[in-house]
Tab-separated table of C-alpha atoms in Angstrom:
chain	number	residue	atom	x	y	z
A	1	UNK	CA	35.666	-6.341	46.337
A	2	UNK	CA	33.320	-4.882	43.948
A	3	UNK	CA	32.465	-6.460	40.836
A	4	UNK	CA	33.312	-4.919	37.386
A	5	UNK	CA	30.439	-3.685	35.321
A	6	UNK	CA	29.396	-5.900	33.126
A	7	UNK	CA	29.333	-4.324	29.253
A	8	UNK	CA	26.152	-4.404	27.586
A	9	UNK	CA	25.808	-6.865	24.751
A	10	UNK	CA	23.399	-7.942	21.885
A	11	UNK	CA	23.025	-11.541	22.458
A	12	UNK	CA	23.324	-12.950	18.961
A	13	UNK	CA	22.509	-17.008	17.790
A	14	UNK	CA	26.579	-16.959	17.702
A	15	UNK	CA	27.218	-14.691	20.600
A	16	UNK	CA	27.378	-12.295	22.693
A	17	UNK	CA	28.418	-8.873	20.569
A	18	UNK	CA	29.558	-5.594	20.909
A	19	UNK	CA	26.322	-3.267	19.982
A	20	UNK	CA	28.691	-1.190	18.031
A	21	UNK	CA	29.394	-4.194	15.656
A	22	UNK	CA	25.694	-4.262	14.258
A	23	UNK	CA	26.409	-2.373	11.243
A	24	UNK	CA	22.835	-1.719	9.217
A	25	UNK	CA	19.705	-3.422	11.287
A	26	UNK	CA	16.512	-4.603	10.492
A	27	UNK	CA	14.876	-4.422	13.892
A	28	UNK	CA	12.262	-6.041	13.223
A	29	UNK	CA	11.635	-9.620	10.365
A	30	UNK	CA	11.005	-13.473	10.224
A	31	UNK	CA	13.798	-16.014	8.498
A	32	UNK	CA	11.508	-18.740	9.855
A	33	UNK	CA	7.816	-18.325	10.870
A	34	UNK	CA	4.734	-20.995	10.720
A	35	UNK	CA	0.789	-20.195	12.232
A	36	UNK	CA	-2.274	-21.669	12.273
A	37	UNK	CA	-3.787	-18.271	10.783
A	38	UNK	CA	-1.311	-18.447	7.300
A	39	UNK	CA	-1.995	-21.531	5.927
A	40	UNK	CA	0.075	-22.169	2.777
A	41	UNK	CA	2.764	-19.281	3.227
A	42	UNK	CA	4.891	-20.575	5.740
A	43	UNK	CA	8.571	-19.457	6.163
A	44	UNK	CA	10.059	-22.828	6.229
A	45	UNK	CA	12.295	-22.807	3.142
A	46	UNK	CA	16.542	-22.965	4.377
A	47	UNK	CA	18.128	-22.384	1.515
A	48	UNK	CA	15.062	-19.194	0.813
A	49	UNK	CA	16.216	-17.423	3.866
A	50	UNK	CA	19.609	-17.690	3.109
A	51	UNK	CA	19.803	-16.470	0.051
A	52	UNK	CA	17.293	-13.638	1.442
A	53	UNK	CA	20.249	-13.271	4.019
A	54	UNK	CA	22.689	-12.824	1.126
A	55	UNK	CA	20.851	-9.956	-0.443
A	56	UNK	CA	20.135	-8.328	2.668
A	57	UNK	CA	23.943	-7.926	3.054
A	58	UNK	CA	24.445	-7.135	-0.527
A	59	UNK	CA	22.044	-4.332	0.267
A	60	UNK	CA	24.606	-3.256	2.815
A	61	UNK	CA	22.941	-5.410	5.926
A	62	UNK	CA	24.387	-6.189	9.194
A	63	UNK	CA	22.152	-7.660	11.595
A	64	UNK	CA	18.352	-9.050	11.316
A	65	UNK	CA	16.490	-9.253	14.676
A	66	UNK	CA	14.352	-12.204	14.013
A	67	UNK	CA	10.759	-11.885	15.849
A	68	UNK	CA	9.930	-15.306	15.250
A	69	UNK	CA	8.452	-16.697	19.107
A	70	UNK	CA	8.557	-20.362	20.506
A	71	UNK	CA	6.295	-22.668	19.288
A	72	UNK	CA	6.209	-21.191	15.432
A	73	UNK	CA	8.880	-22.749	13.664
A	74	UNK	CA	11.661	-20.400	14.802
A	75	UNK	CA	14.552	-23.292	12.999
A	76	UNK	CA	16.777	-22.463	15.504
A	77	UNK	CA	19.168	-25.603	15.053
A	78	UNK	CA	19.151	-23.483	11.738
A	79	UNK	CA	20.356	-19.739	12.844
A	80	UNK	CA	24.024	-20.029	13.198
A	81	UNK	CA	25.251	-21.656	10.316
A	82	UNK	CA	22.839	-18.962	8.455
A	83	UNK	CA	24.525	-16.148	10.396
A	84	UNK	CA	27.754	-17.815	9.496
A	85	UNK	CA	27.163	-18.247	5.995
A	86	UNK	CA	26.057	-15.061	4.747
A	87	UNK	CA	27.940	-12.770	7.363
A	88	UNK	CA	24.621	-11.590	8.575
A	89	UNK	CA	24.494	-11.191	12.864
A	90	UNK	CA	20.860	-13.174	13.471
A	91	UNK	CA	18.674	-12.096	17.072
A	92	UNK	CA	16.181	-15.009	17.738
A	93	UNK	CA	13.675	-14.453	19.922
A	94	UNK	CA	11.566	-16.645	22.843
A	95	UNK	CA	8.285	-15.647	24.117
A	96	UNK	CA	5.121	-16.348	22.868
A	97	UNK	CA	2.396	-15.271	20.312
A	98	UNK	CA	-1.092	-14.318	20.328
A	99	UNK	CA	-3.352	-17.443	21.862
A	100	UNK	CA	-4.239	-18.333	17.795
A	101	UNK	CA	-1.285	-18.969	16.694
A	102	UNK	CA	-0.999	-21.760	18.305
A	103	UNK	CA	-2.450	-25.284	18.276
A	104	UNK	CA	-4.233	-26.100	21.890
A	105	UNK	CA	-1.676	-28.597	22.513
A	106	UNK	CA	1.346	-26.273	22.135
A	107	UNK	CA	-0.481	-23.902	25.119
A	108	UNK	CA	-1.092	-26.809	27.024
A	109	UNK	CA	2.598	-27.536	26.632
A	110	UNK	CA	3.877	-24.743	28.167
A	111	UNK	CA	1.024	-23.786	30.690
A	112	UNK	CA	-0.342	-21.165	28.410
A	113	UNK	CA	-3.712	-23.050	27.536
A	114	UNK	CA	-5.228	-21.532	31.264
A	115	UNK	CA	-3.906	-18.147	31.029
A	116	UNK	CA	-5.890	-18.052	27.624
A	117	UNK	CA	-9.084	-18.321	29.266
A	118	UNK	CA	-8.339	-16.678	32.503
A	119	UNK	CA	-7.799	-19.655	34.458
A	120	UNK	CA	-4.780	-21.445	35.944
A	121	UNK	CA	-1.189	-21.386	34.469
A	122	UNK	CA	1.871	-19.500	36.627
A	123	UNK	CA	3.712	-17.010	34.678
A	124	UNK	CA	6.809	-17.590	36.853
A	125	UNK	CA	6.275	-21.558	34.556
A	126	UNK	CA	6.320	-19.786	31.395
A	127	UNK	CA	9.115	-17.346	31.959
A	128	UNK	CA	11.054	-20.103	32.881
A	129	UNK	CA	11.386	-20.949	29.763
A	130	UNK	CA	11.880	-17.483	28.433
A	131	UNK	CA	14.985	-17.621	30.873
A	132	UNK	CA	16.250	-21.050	29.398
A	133	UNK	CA	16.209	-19.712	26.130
A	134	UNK	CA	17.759	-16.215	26.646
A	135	UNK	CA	20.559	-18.045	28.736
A	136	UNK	CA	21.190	-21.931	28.371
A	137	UNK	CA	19.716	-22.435	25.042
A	138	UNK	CA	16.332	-22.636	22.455
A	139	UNK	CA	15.830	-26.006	23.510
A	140	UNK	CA	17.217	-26.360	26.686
A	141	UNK	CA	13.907	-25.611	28.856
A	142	UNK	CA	13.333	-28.686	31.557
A	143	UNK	CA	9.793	-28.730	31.555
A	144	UNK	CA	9.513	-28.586	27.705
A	145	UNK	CA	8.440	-31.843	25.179
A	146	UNK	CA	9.971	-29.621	22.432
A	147	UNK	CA	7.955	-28.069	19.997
A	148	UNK	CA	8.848	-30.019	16.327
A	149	UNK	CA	12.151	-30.527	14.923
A	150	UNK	CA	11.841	-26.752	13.243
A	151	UNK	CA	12.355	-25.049	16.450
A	152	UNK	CA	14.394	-26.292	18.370
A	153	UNK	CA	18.178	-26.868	18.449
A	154	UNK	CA	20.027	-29.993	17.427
A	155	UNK	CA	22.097	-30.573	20.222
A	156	UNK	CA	23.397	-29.125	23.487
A	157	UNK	CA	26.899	-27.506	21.592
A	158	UNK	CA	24.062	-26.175	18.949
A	159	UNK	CA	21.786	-24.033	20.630
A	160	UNK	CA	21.955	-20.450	19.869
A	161	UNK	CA	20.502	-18.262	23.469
A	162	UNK	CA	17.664	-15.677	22.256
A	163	UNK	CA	18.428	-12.013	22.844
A	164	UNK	CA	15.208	-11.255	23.026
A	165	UNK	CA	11.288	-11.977	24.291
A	166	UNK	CA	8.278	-11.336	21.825
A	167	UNK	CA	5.131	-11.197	23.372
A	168	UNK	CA	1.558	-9.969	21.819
A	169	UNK	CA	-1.087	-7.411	22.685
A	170	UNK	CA	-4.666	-7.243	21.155
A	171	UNK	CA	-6.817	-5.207	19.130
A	172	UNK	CA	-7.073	-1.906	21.608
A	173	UNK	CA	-6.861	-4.056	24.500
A	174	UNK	CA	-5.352	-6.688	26.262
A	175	UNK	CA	-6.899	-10.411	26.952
A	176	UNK	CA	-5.832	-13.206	29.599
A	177	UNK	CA	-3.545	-14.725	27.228
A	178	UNK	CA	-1.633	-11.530	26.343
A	179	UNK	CA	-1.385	-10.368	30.283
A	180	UNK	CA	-0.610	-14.393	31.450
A	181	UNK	CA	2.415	-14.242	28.964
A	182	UNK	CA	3.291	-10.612	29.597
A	183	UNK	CA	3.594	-10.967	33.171
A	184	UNK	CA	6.264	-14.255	31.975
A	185	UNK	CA	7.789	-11.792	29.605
A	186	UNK	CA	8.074	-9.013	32.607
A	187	UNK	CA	9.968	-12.509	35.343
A	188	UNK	CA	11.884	-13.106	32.320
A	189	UNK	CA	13.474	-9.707	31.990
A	190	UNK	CA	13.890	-9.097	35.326
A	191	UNK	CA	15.554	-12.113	35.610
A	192	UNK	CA	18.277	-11.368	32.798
A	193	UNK	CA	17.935	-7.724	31.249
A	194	UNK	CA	16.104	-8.758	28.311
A	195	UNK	CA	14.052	-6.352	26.251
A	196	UNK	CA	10.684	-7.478	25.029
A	197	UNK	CA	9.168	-7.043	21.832
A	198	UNK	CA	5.817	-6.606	21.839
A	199	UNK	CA	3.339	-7.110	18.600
A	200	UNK	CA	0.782	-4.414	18.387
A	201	UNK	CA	-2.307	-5.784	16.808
A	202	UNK	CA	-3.090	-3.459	13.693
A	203	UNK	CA	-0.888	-0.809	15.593
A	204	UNK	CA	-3.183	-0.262	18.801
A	205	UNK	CA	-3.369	-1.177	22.223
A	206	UNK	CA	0.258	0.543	23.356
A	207	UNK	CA	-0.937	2.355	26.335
A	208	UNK	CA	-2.433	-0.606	27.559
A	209	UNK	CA	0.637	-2.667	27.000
A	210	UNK	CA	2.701	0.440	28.754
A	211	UNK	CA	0.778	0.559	31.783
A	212	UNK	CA	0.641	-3.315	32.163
A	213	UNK	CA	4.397	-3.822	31.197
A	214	UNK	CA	6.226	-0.623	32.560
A	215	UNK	CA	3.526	0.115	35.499
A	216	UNK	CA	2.231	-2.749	36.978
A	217	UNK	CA	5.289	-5.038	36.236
A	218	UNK	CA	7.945	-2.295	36.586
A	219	UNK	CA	9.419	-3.359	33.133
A	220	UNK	CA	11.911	0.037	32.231
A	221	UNK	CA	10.430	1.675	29.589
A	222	UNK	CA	13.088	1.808	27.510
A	223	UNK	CA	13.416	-2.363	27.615
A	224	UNK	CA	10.170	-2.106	25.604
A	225	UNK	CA	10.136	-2.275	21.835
A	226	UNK	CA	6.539	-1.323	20.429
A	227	UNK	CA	5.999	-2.781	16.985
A	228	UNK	CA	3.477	-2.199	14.058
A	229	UNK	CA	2.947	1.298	15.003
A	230	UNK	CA	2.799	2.111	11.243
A	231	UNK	CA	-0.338	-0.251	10.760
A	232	UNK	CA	-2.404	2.995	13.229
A	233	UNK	CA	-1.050	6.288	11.963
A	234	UNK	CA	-2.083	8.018	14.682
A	235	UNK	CA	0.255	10.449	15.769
A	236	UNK	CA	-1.269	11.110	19.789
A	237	UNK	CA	-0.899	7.580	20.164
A	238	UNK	CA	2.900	7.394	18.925
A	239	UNK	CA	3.876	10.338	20.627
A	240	UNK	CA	2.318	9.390	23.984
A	241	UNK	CA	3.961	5.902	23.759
A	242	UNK	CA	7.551	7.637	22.427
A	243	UNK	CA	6.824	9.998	25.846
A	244	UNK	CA	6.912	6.899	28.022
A	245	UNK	CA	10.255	5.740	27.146
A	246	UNK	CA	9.179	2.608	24.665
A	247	UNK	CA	10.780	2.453	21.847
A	248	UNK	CA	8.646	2.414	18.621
A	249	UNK	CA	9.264	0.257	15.732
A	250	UNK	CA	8.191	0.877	12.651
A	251	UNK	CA	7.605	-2.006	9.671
A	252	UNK	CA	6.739	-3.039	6.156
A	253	UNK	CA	5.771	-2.706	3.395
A	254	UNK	CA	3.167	-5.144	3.366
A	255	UNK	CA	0.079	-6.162	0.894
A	256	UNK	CA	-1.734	-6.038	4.252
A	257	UNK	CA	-1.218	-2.651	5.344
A	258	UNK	CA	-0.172	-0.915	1.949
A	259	UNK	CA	-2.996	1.718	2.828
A	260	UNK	CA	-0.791	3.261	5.448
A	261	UNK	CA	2.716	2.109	4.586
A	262	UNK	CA	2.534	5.346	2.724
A	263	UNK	CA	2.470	7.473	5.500
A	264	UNK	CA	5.605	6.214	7.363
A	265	UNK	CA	7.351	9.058	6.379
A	266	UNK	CA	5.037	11.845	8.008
A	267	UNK	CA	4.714	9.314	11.138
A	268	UNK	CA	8.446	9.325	11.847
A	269	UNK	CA	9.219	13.185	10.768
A	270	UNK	CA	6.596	14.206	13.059
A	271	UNK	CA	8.248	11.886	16.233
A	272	UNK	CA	11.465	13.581	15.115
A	273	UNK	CA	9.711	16.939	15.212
A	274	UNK	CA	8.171	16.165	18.479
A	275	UNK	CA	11.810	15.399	19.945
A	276	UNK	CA	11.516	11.501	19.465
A	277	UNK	CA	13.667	10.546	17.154
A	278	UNK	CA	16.058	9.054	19.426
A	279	UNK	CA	13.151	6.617	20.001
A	280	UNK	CA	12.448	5.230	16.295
A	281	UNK	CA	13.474	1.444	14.728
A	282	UNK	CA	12.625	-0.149	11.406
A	283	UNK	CA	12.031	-3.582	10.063
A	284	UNK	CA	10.819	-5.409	7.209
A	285	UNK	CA	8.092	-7.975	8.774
A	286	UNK	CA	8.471	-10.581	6.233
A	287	UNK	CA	5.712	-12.787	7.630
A	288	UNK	CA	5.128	-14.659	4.487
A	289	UNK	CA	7.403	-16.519	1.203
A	290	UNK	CA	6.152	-14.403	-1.428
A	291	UNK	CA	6.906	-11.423	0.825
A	292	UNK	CA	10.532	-12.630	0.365
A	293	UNK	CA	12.294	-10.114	-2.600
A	294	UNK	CA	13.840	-13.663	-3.880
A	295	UNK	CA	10.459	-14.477	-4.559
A	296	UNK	CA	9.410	-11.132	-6.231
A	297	UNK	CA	8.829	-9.236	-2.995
A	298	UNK	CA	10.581	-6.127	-1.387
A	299	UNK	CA	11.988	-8.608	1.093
A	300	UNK	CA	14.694	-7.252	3.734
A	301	UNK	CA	16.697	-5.603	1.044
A	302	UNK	CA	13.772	-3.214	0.479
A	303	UNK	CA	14.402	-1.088	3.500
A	304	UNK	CA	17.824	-0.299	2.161
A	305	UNK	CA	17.392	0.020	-1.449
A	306	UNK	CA	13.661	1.919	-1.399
A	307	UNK	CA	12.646	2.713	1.631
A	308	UNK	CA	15.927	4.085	3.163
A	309	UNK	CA	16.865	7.128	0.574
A	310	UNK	CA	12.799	8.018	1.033
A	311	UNK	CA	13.177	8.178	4.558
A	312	UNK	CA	16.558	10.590	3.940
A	313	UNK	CA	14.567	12.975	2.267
A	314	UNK	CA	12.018	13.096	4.875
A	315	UNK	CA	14.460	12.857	7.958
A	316	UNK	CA	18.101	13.969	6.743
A	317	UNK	CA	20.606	11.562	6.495
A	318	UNK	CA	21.882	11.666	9.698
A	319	UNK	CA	18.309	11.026	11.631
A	320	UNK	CA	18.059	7.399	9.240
A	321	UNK	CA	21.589	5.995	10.043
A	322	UNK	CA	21.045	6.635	13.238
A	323	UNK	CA	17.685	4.702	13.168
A	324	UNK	CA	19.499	2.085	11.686
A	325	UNK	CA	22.386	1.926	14.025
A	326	UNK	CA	22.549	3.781	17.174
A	327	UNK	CA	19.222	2.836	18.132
A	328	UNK	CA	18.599	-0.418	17.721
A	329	UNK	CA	22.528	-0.478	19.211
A	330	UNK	CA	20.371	0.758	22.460
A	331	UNK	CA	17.348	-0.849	22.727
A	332	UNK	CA	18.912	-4.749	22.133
A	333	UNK	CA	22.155	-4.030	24.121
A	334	UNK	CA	21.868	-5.555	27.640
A	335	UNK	CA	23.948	-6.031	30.635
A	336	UNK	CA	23.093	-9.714	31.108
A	337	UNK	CA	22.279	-10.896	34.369
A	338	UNK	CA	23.128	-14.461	35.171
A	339	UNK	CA	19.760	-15.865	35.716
A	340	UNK	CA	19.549	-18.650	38.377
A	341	UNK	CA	15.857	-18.399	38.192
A	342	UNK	CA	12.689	-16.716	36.654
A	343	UNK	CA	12.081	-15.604	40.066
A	344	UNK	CA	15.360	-14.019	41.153
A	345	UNK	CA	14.536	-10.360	40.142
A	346	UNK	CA	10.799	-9.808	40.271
A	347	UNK	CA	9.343	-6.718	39.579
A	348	UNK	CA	9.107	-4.482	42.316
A	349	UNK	CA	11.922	-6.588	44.193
């Protein structure tokens, strides 16, 4: 007997969905987020992100795909009831962050401390728990000690799956942390169908991420998502990266990049141009609590109320629903495998 085809889904902290149901997406922002590297602006507040939540779907929201990695305060015992309350669909993600992010116990933890420096660790260890989370539960991994009472789940019945893996390249290039844990990323989604998000380190370093991810570790193209392209306006680079099959996500604004936030419009109508349109995503990146707008910053709500009739006049109206819809419909949608193991699919197999 053959099987039926399974439908593809967005695996949400409450569910699996239909992609169709996403309504308005930000494809790319933190509810939760703690590092090492931003002392003092932690994203760590509940009842902030819910009432960012709230004004996001006042703004005409639908879905937030939260970046936010293991190991940095992800509050996933937290997601749910969020989604819940404010009618907002919530992504979480697993995976794992840039090597400085992270205390050296926290590597150690999960086997990442020797594929920072090039020696020991086993990818297929890590992407075992990139499997737990993306199909038992954030908090569910065996071999974990758990990682603080902000990221994990409180209880078997309350842990939300991820729907996604996040995973980190460098500036132009790629080190032995960013390979060990893309390799895990690349078991992971062979394993289960999962797309992987990869942070772009001041926008650069995509071909090198494309021909580790998509040619060494056979990762489809169009499972990657490419983000902080903005933060490098340079328009070879996007449209060699939108010519592999990634897509790109754009994202901001941001005190940190404000010198080329301004040319997001001219970086996207030249993709469209090109004949990549089909290939573009947007997010907010709120990475810190006075980024929030219900502290005074644009916030989530920004890319609907600002940035969203700019972009119309740039793209056409029909271009920027679709970038906020139909496309991040695509690229999160997945026919979920059934993992048994990080092993069961590898690349090449």
């Amino acid at each position: 007997m053959v099987n039926a085809r399974r439908q593809p889904a967005v695996r949400t902290v409450s569910g699996d969905v239909s992609p169709a149901s996403l309504g308005l997406c930000d494809a790319h922002d933190h509810l939760f987020l703690r590092s090492p590297r931003l002392p003092g602006q932690e994203l760590d507040d509940t009842g902030a992100a819910a009432a960012e939540l709230r004004a996001f779907r006042e703004a005409g929201g639908g879905t937030v795909i939260q970046w936010t990695p293991y190991g940095m305060g992800r509050r996933a015992g937290e997601l749910r009831r969020l989604a819940e309350d404010s009618g907002v669909r919530i992504v979480a993600a697993t995976g794992l962050h840039q090597a400085a992010h992270y205390a050296p116990e926290v590597l150690e933890r999960v086997g990442a401390k020797g594929g920072a420096t090039g020696s020991g660790g086993d990818s297929v260890d890590l992407a075992a728990l990139f499997v737990a989370e993306l199909t038992t539960g954030i908090g569910s991994w065996s071999g974990s000690r758990g990682d603080g009472r902000t990221d994990t789940a409180d209880g078997t019945d309350a842990r939300p799956r991820a729907g996604l893996i996040k995973v980190a390249g460098g500036f132009h290039g790629l080190d032995a942390h960013a390979r060990y844990t893309m390799a895990a990323a690349a078991e992971a989604h062979h394993a289960t169908g999962a797309p992987i998000g990869v942070h772009l380190e001041l926008g650069t370093g995509a071909e090198d991420v494309l021909d580790l991810l998509c040619g060494r570790l056979a990762v489809p193209p169009r499972r990657v998502v490419l983000g902080h392209l903005n933060r490098a306006p340079d328009p070879v680079a996007h449209r060699s990266a939108a010519a592999a099959g990634a897509y790109l996500a754009f994202d901001g604004p941001s005190r940190a990049h404000h010198a080329t936030d301004w040319r997001l419009p001219d970086a996207l109508a030249t993709l469209a141009d090109a004949g990549y349109g089909d290939r573009l995503l947007l997010g907010g990146d709120t990475t810190t609590a006075a980024a929030r707008s219900v502290s005074g910053g644009p916030g989530m709500p920004h890319l609907l109320r600002r940035l969203r009739p700019r972009l119309e006049l740039a793209l056409g109206a029909e271009l920027v629903r679709n970038i906020f819809t139909t496309h991040p419909a695509r690229a999160f949608a997945v026919e979920w495998e059934q993992a048994g193991g990080a092993g069961d699919r590898r690349a090449g197999g």
